[in-house]
CSV table of C-alpha atoms in Angstrom, one decimal:
chain,number,residue,atom,x,y,z
A,23,MET,CA,0.0,0.0,0.1
A,24,GLY,CA,2.6,2.3,-0.1
A,25,CYS,CA,3.5,5.6,-2.6
A,26,THR,CA,5.0,8.5,-2.2
A,27,PRO,CA,3.4,11.3,-0.5
A,28,CYS,CA,2.6,14.6,-2.3
A,29,THR,CA,2.8,17.5,-0.1
A,30,PRO,CA,-1.2,17.4,1.6
A,31,CYS,CA,0.8,13.7,2.8
A,32,LEU,CA,3.8,14.8,4.0
A,33,PRO,CA,3.9,13.6,8.0
A,34,SER,CA,3.5,16.5,10.2
A,35,TYR,CA,0.1,17.7,8.2
A,36,SER,CA,-3.1,17.2,9.8
A,37,ARG,CA,-6.8,17.3,9.8
A,38,SER,CA,-9.2,17.2,11.4
A,39,VAL,CA,-11.2,13.5,11.7
A,40,THR,CA,-14.9,13.0,13.3
A,41,GLY,CA,-14.7,10.3,16.0
A,42,SER,CA,-17.9,8.1,15.8
A,43,LEU,CA,-19.2,10.9,18.9
A,44,GLY,CA,-19.1,14.0,16.4
A,45,SER,CA,-16.5,15.5,18.0
A,46,THR,CA,-13.6,16.9,16.3
A,47,GLN,CA,-9.6,16.8,16.8
A,48,PRO,CA,-6.5,17.2,14.6
A,49,ILE,CA,-4.9,14.2,14.1
A,50,PRO,CA,-1.5,13.3,12.1
A,51,ILE,CA,-2.3,10.6,9.2
A,52,PRO,CA,0.2,7.8,8.9
A,53,LEU,CA,1.6,7.0,5.9
A,54,HIS,CA,3.8,4.0,6.7
A,55,GLY,CA,1.7,1.0,5.5
A,56,LEU,CA,-1.5,2.5,5.2
A,57,GLY,CA,-1.1,3.4,1.6
A,58,CYS,CA,-1.1,7.9,0.7
A,59,VAL,CA,-4.4,9.7,0.8
A,60,CYS,CA,-3.8,11.4,-2.0
A,61,GLY,CA,-3.3,8.6,-4.5
A,62,GLY,CA,-3.3,5.0,-5.1
A,63,SER,CA,-5.8,3.8,-2.7
A,64,ALA,CA,-6.9,6.9,-2.4
A,65,PHE,CA,-10.2,8.7,-0.6
A,66,LEU,CA,-9.7,11.8,-1.3
A,67,HIS,CA,-7.4,15.1,-2.9
A,68,SER,CA,-7.1,17.6,-1.1
A,69,PRO,CA,-4.2,20.3,-1.5
A,70,LEU,CA,-5.5,23.2,0.4
A,71,PRO,CA,-4.1,22.7,4.1
A,72,GLN,CA,-6.8,24.7,5.7
A,73,GLU,CA,-9.7,22.1,4.4
A,74,THR,CA,-10.2,19.5,7.0
A,75,CYS,CA,-11.4,15.4,6.3
A,76,SER,CA,-13.9,13.8,8.1
A,77,GLY,CA,-14.1,9.9,8.8
A,78,VAL,CA,-17.2,8.0,8.5
A,79,GLY,CA,-18.6,5.5,10.4
A,80,SER,CA,-15.7,3.9,13.2
A,81,TRP,CA,-12.8,4.3,12.6
A,82,GLY,CA,-10.6,1.0,11.5
A,83,ASP,CA,-13.8,-0.3,11.1
A,84,PRO,CA,-13.0,-2.7,8.4
A,85,THR,CA,-16.6,-3.2,7.6
A,86,SER,CA,-16.4,0.7,6.6
A,87,SER,CA,-14.1,0.5,4.0
A,88,PRO,CA,-12.2,-1.2,1.5
A,89,HIS,CA,-8.5,-0.3,3.8
A,90,PRO,CA,-9.4,-1.5,7.5
A,91,GLN,CA,-6.2,0.5,8.9
A,92,MET,CA,-8.1,4.0,7.7
A,93,GLY,CA,-11.3,3.6,7.3
A,94,THR,CA,-13.7,6.4,4.7
A,95,PHE,CA,-13.4,9.5,4.7
A,96,ARG,CA,-14.7,13.1,3.1
A,97,ILE,CA,-14.4,16.5,2.4
A,98,VAL,CA,-16.3,18.7,6.0
A,99,SER,CA,-16.5,22.3,4.7
A,100,GLU,CA,-15.8,25.5,6.8
A,101,GLU,CA,-19.2,25.8,7.8
A,102,GLU,CA,-19.8,22.6,9.3
A,103,GLN,CA,-16.2,23.0,10.9
A,104,ALA,CA,-18.1,26.5,12.7
A,105,LEU,CA,-20.8,24.5,13.5
A,106,ARG,CA,-19.1,22.4,15.2
A,107,THR,CA,-17.9,25.1,17.3
A,108,LYS,CA,-20.2,26.3,17.9
A,109,LEU,CA,-21.7,23.2,19.3
A,110,GLU,CA,-19.2,23.5,22.0
A,111,ARG,CA,-19.8,27.0,23.4
A,112,LEU,CA,-23.8,27.0,23.4
A,113,THR,CA,-25.7,29.2,25.3
A,114,THR,CA,-29.1,29.3,26.7
A,115,LYS,CA,-29.9,31.4,24.3
A,116,ASP,CA,-29.1,29.6,20.8
A,117,HIS,CA,-32.3,27.8,21.1
A,118,GLY,CA,-36.1,27.9,20.7
A,119,PRO,CA,-38.9,27.9,22.6
A,120,VAL,CA,-39.8,24.7,24.7
A,121,PHE,CA,-43.7,24.9,23.9
A,122,GLY,CA,-44.9,25.3,21.0
A,123,ARG,CA,-44.4,23.2,18.0
A,124,CYS,CA,-40.5,24.4,15.9
A,125,GLU,CA,-40.9,26.8,13.3
A,126,LYS,CA,-37.2,26.2,12.1
A,127,ILE,CA,-34.4,24.4,13.3
A,128,PRO,CA,-31.4,25.8,14.5
A,129,PRO,CA,-28.5,25.0,12.2
A,130,HIS,CA,-25.7,23.9,14.8
A,131,THR,CA,-29.2,21.6,16.0
A,132,LEU,CA,-29.7,19.8,12.4
A,133,GLN,CA,-25.6,19.3,12.7
A,134,LYS,CA,-25.6,17.7,16.2
A,135,ALA,CA,-28.9,15.5,14.6
A,136,LYS,CA,-26.2,14.5,11.7
A,137,ASP,CA,-23.6,14.1,13.9
A,138,GLU,CA,-25.2,12.5,16.6
A,139,LEU,CA,-28.2,10.8,15.0
A,140,ASN,CA,-27.2,10.0,12.0
A,141,GLU,CA,-29.4,12.2,10.3
A,142,THR,CA,-29.6,13.8,7.2
A,143,GLU,CA,-32.4,15.2,4.2
A,144,GLU,CA,-31.9,12.7,2.3
A,145,GLN,CA,-32.0,9.9,5.4
A,146,ARG,CA,-35.2,11.2,7.4
A,147,GLU,CA,-36.8,10.1,4.2
A,148,VAL,CA,-35.6,7.1,3.3
A,149,ALA,CA,-35.8,5.5,7.0
A,150,VAL,CA,-39.8,7.2,7.7
A,151,LYS,CA,-40.7,5.0,4.9
A,152,ALA,CA,-38.6,1.6,6.1
A,153,LEU,CA,-39.9,2.1,9.3
A,154,ARG,CA,-43.3,2.1,7.9
A,155,GLU,CA,-42.7,-0.7,5.5
A,156,LEU,CA,-41.5,-2.6,8.6
A,157,VAL,CA,-44.9,-1.9,10.5
A,158,GLN,CA,-47.2,-3.1,8.0
A,159,GLU,CA,-44.6,-6.3,7.0
A,160,ARG,CA,-44.8,-7.4,11.3
A,161,ALA,CA,-48.2,-6.5,11.7
A,162,GLY,CA,-49.2,-10.0,11.2
A,163,GLY,CA,-47.0,-11.5,14.1
A,164,GLU,CA,-47.2,-11.3,17.8
A,165,GLU,CA,-50.1,-9.4,18.8
A,166,VAL,CA,-47.9,-6.3,20.0
A,167,CYS,CA,-46.6,-6.2,16.4
A,168,LYS,CA,-50.6,-5.6,15.9
A,169,ALA,CA,-51.1,-2.9,18.2
A,170,VAL,CA,-48.2,-0.6,16.7
A,171,ALA,CA,-50.2,-1.4,13.8
A,172,GLU,CA,-53.4,-0.5,14.8
A,173,LYS,CA,-51.7,2.5,16.7
A,174,VAL,CA,-49.6,4.6,13.3
A,175,GLN,CA,-52.7,4.1,11.5
A,176,GLY,CA,-53.5,7.6,10.2
A,177,LYS,CA,-50.5,8.9,11.5
A,178,ASP,CA,-48.0,11.4,10.2
A,179,ASP,CA,-44.4,11.1,8.6
A,180,SER,CA,-43.6,13.5,11.8
A,181,PHE,CA,-44.4,10.8,14.6
A,182,PHE,CA,-42.4,8.4,12.9
A,183,LEU,CA,-39.8,10.1,13.0
A,184,ARG,CA,-39.6,10.5,16.3
A,185,PHE,CA,-38.5,7.8,16.9
A,186,ILE,CA,-36.5,6.8,14.0
A,187,ARG,CA,-34.1,10.4,16.0
A,188,ALA,CA,-34.6,9.0,19.5
A,189,ARG,CA,-32.6,5.4,18.0
A,190,LYS,CA,-29.9,7.6,16.0
A,191,PHE,CA,-32.1,6.4,13.2
A,192,ASP,CA,-31.4,2.6,13.3
A,193,VAL,CA,-34.8,1.7,11.7
A,194,HIS,CA,-34.9,-1.7,13.6
A,195,ARG,CA,-34.7,-0.5,16.9
A,196,ALA,CA,-37.2,2.8,15.9
A,197,TYR,CA,-39.3,0.1,15.4
A,198,ASP,CA,-38.5,-2.0,19.0
A,199,LEU,CA,-39.2,1.7,20.4
A,200,LEU,CA,-42.7,1.6,18.9
A,201,LYS,CA,-42.8,-1.5,20.5
A,202,GLY,CA,-42.3,-0.2,23.5
A,203,TYR,CA,-44.3,2.4,23.2
A,204,VAL,CA,-47.2,0.2,22.5
A,205,ASN,CA,-46.6,-2.1,25.3
A,206,PHE,CA,-46.3,0.9,27.9
A,207,ARG,CA,-50.3,1.8,27.0
A,208,GLN,CA,-51.2,-1.8,27.6
A,209,GLN,CA,-49.1,-2.9,30.3
A,210,TYR,CA,-50.5,0.0,32.2
A,211,PRO,CA,-53.3,0.9,30.8
A,212,GLU,CA,-54.5,2.6,33.7
A,213,LEU,CA,-51.9,5.7,33.3
A,214,PHE,CA,-54.0,6.1,30.0
A,215,ASP,CA,-57.2,6.5,31.1
A,216,ASN,CA,-59.2,9.0,30.1
A,217,LEU,CA,-55.8,10.7,29.8
A,218,THR,CA,-56.8,14.2,28.3
A,219,PRO,CA,-55.2,17.5,29.6
A,220,GLU,CA,-58.0,19.0,31.1
A,221,ALA,CA,-57.6,16.1,32.7
A,222,VAL,CA,-54.0,16.8,34.5
A,223,ARG,CA,-53.8,20.1,34.1
A,224,SER,CA,-54.0,20.4,37.6
A,225,THR,CA,-51.7,18.4,38.9
A,226,ILE,CA,-49.1,20.4,36.7
A,227,GLU,CA,-50.6,23.7,38.2
A,228,ALA,CA,-49.5,22.5,41.5
A,229,GLY,CA,-46.3,22.1,39.7
A,230,TYR,CA,-45.8,17.8,39.4
A,231,PRO,CA,-43.6,18.0,37.1
A,232,GLY,CA,-42.9,21.5,36.4
A,233,ILE,CA,-41.1,22.6,33.0
A,234,LEU,CA,-38.7,25.2,32.6
A,235,ALA,CA,-39.7,27.8,30.4
A,236,SER,CA,-36.4,28.1,28.8
A,237,ARG,CA,-33.7,25.3,27.5
A,238,ASP,CA,-30.7,24.8,29.1
A,239,LYS,CA,-27.2,25.8,27.2
A,240,TYR,CA,-26.8,22.5,25.7
A,241,GLY,CA,-30.5,22.4,23.9
A,242,ARG,CA,-32.9,19.9,26.7
A,243,VAL,CA,-36.4,20.4,27.7
A,244,VAL,CA,-35.3,21.0,31.6
A,245,MET,CA,-38.5,19.8,34.1
A,246,LEU,CA,-38.5,19.6,37.4
A,247,PHE,CA,-39.7,18.1,40.8
A,248,ASN,CA,-40.0,19.9,44.0
A,249,ILE,CA,-40.3,17.0,46.2
A,250,GLU,CA,-41.1,19.3,49.8
A,251,ASN,CA,-44.5,19.8,49.3
A,252,TRP,CA,-45.7,17.2,48.0
A,253,ASP,CA,-49.1,15.2,49.9
A,254,TYR,CA,-49.1,12.1,48.0
A,255,GLU,CA,-52.7,11.4,49.3
A,256,GLU,CA,-53.4,14.4,47.8
A,257,ILE,CA,-51.9,14.0,44.3
A,258,THR,CA,-51.1,9.7,43.8
A,259,PHE,CA,-47.9,8.9,42.1
A,260,ASP,CA,-50.2,7.9,39.0
A,261,GLU,CA,-51.7,11.4,38.9
A,262,ILE,CA,-48.1,12.5,38.1
A,263,LEU,CA,-47.5,9.4,35.5
A,264,ARG,CA,-49.8,10.5,34.1
A,265,ALA,CA,-49.1,14.0,33.5
A,266,TYR,CA,-45.4,13.2,33.0
A,267,CYS,CA,-47.5,11.1,29.8
A,268,VAL,CA,-49.6,14.3,28.6
A,269,ILE,CA,-46.4,17.0,29.0
A,270,LEU,CA,-43.8,14.0,26.6
A,271,GLU,CA,-46.4,14.0,24.2
A,272,LYS,CA,-46.9,17.8,23.9
A,273,LEU,CA,-43.7,18.5,24.3
A,274,LEU,CA,-41.8,15.6,21.8
A,275,GLU,CA,-43.7,17.6,18.5
A,276,ASN,CA,-40.9,19.9,18.8
A,277,GLU,CA,-38.3,18.5,17.0
A,278,GLU,CA,-35.9,20.8,18.6
A,279,THR,CA,-37.0,18.6,21.6
A,280,GLN,CA,-36.5,15.2,19.7
A,281,ILE,CA,-33.0,15.9,18.7
A,282,ASN,CA,-32.1,17.8,22.6
A,283,GLY,CA,-33.9,15.8,24.6
A,284,PHE,CA,-34.6,15.9,28.0
A,285,CYS,CA,-32.6,17.1,31.5
A,286,ILE,CA,-34.7,16.1,34.6
A,287,ILE,CA,-33.8,18.1,38.1
A,288,GLU,CA,-35.2,16.4,41.6
A,289,ASN,CA,-35.1,19.0,44.3
A,290,PHE,CA,-35.8,16.4,47.3
A,291,LYS,CA,-35.1,19.0,49.8
A,292,GLY,CA,-37.6,18.5,53.2
A,293,PHE,CA,-38.1,14.7,52.0
A,294,THR,CA,-39.7,13.5,54.5
A,295,MET,CA,-39.6,9.5,56.2
A,296,GLN,CA,-43.0,9.0,55.3
A,297,GLN,CA,-42.8,10.3,51.8
A,298,ALA,CA,-40.4,7.5,51.3
A,299,SER,CA,-41.8,5.2,53.0
A,300,GLY,CA,-45.1,6.1,50.4
A,301,ILE,CA,-43.7,5.6,47.3
A,302,LYS,CA,-44.8,1.4,46.4
A,303,PRO,CA,-41.9,-0.6,44.5
A,304,SER,CA,-44.6,-1.1,41.7
A,305,GLU,CA,-44.8,3.2,41.9
A,306,LEU,CA,-40.6,3.4,41.2
A,307,LYS,CA,-40.6,0.5,38.2
A,308,LYS,CA,-43.5,2.2,36.5
A,309,MET,CA,-41.5,5.4,37.0
A,310,VAL,CA,-38.2,3.8,35.2
A,311,ASP,CA,-40.4,2.3,32.9
A,312,MET,CA,-42.1,5.1,31.4
A,313,LEU,CA,-37.5,6.7,31.4
A,314,GLN,CA,-37.2,3.5,29.4
A,315,ASP,CA,-37.5,2.8,26.0
A,316,SER,CA,-41.9,3.7,26.7
A,317,PHE,CA,-41.3,7.4,24.6
A,318,PRO,CA,-38.9,8.5,21.4
A,319,ALA,CA,-37.9,11.0,23.8
A,320,ARG,CA,-33.8,11.4,24.9
A,321,PHE,CA,-33.3,11.4,28.6
A,322,LYS,CA,-29.7,13.2,28.8
A,323,ALA,CA,-29.0,13.7,32.3
A,324,VAL,CA,-31.2,12.7,35.8
A,325,HIS,CA,-30.0,15.3,38.8
A,326,PHE,CA,-31.2,14.6,42.1
A,327,ILE,CA,-30.6,17.7,44.5
A,328,HIS,CA,-30.8,18.4,48.4
A,329,GLN,CA,-31.6,15.1,48.7
A,330,PRO,CA,-31.2,13.5,52.7
A,331,TRP,CA,-29.5,10.2,53.8
A,332,TYR,CA,-32.2,7.6,53.5
A,333,PHE,CA,-32.8,8.4,50.3
A,334,THR,CA,-30.8,6.3,49.4
A,335,THR,CA,-32.7,3.7,50.2
A,336,THR,CA,-35.5,5.5,47.7
A,337,TYR,CA,-32.7,5.4,44.9
A,338,ASN,CA,-31.5,1.6,45.6
A,339,VAL,CA,-35.4,0.2,44.9
A,340,VAL,CA,-34.5,2.6,41.8
A,341,LYS,CA,-31.2,1.1,40.8
A,342,PRO,CA,-31.7,-2.3,39.8
A,343,PHE,CA,-34.1,-1.1,37.0
A,344,LEU,CA,-32.8,1.1,35.3
A,345,LYS,CA,-30.5,0.1,32.8
A,346,SER,CA,-26.3,1.2,32.3
A,347,LYS,CA,-27.0,4.0,29.9
A,348,LEU,CA,-29.6,5.5,31.6
A,349,LEU,CA,-27.2,4.7,35.2
A,350,GLU,CA,-24.8,6.3,33.8
A,351,ARG,CA,-26.5,9.2,33.7
A,352,VAL,CA,-27.9,9.8,36.8
A,353,PHE,CA,-26.1,12.8,39.0
A,354,VAL,CA,-27.2,12.3,43.2
A,355,HIS,CA,-25.6,16.0,43.9
A,356,GLY,CA,-26.4,16.7,48.2
A,357,GLU,CA,-25.8,19.7,49.1
A,358,GLU,CA,-22.3,19.7,46.9
A,359,LEU,CA,-24.0,21.9,43.7
A,360,GLU,CA,-21.0,23.4,42.0
A,361,SER,CA,-20.6,20.3,39.5
A,362,PHE,CA,-25.0,20.6,38.9
A,363,TYR,CA,-24.8,24.6,38.4
A,364,GLN,CA,-21.7,23.9,35.7
A,365,GLU,CA,-24.5,21.8,33.5
A,366,ILE,CA,-27.6,24.0,35.0
A,367,ASP,CA,-27.4,27.7,34.3
A,368,ILE,CA,-28.4,29.6,37.7
A,369,ASP,CA,-31.0,32.1,35.0
A,370,ILE,CA,-32.9,29.9,34.2
A,371,LEU,CA,-33.7,27.6,37.2
A,372,PRO,CA,-36.8,29.5,40.0
A,373,ALA,CA,-35.9,30.4,43.3
A,374,ASP,CA,-36.9,27.1,45.0
A,375,PHE,CA,-34.2,25.6,42.8
A,376,GLY,CA,-31.9,28.0,43.7
A,377,GLY,CA,-32.2,29.7,40.6
A,378,THR,CA,-32.3,33.6,40.0
A,379,LEU,CA,-35.5,33.4,38.7
A,380,PRO,CA,-39.1,34.4,41.1
A,381,LYS,CA,-40.7,31.0,42.3
A,382,TYR,CA,-42.1,28.0,40.0
A,383,ASP,CA,-45.3,29.1,38.7
A,384,GLY,CA,-46.9,26.0,37.6
A,385,LYS,CA,-49.9,27.5,36.4
A,386,ALA,CA,-48.3,29.6,33.5
A,387,THR,CA,-46.9,26.8,32.5
A,388,ALA,CA,-50.0,24.5,32.2
A,389,GLU,CA,-51.6,27.5,30.1
A,390,LYS,CA,-48.5,27.8,28.0
A,391,LEU,CA,-48.9,23.7,27.2
A,392,PHE,CA,-52.7,24.3,27.0
A,393,GLY,CA,-53.7,28.0,26.6
A,394,PRO,CA,-56.3,29.5,29.3
A,395,ARG,CA,-58.2,26.8,31.0
A,396,ILE,CA,-61.9,27.8,28.8
A,397,GLU,CA,-60.0,27.0,25.5
A,398,ALA,CA,-58.4,24.1,26.4
A,399,GLU,CA,-58.0,21.9,24.2
A,400,ASP,CA,-59.4,18.4,25.6
A,401,THR,CA,-58.6,15.5,23.0
A,402,ALA,CA,-57.7,12.2,24.9
A,403,LEU,CA,-53.7,10.7,24.0
């Protein structure tokens, strides 16, 4: 595979290579035994030093290239490099609104979708078509597959796309998520009985859960739960989960949210032993099932703050139900909140979560979700 390198191929020459997570770093392209990158077994010819190349597929993956030591490459434009740079320096002002549909996806968010989810405009159409076909192909199989086919009747492409995005454009995994979505509704029918916005409005107005009006710096929707004043006899655990289900359906209509996902903050200040003993393991499992493989949502982080020592007992009940991926995204801070405030900007948090904004207002959130009470939509999900 040896060759005589031209100027761009000198050992001192470096290019930016995009890894599997979309991060970009300059690395030298080795020559000996690998072939010249501009001729012979060439993958690109780039005489201008400022141009960059980007790995496609896994680096060194023999299945992604006829040259297992090299992988394959494509030219990366300056615009793409600029968007990646912006993704490393985002602020809360770089994103669209939380409530309502997304009028236009920001360019840096489209770049994120490309890097993290393998999304392109062409792939969207192909993947949606493939998922629709897979649903019909398997409709004659097991009962849950028949239920999936019934559930998606009349659904537009945007419905399928949210499942595809949640599984990084892997159509078969997106179909499994559709099965989980339907199965969750079959497994816990009590959560979906007469489930309308008005049925959960009072729960949301009470702040269970809350939703920040601004996205965090990563573009995620931030959901809040303040346990201090929660009376589980007045507002049951199931009522809170029902509210979560309505909120997730509503907010997932927004394409920015589909791409950037959610962050959950659980404030356990004031958590009593009576509350701890009142929560049943079956209820905690139901909550975990909701977070895992039951909604086309990317749950990127769960932060626990101000939890007392006996919180560990409750958490230890939950942990066995958590898959490793979600477990890695759970952060238990206690009273040491420096790392928490590095992730979540204080100026988007309400006062009862240690922020600079006024105390959280659940009624204002319910109005943003559903409109004024007299105009609230009353359509079962």
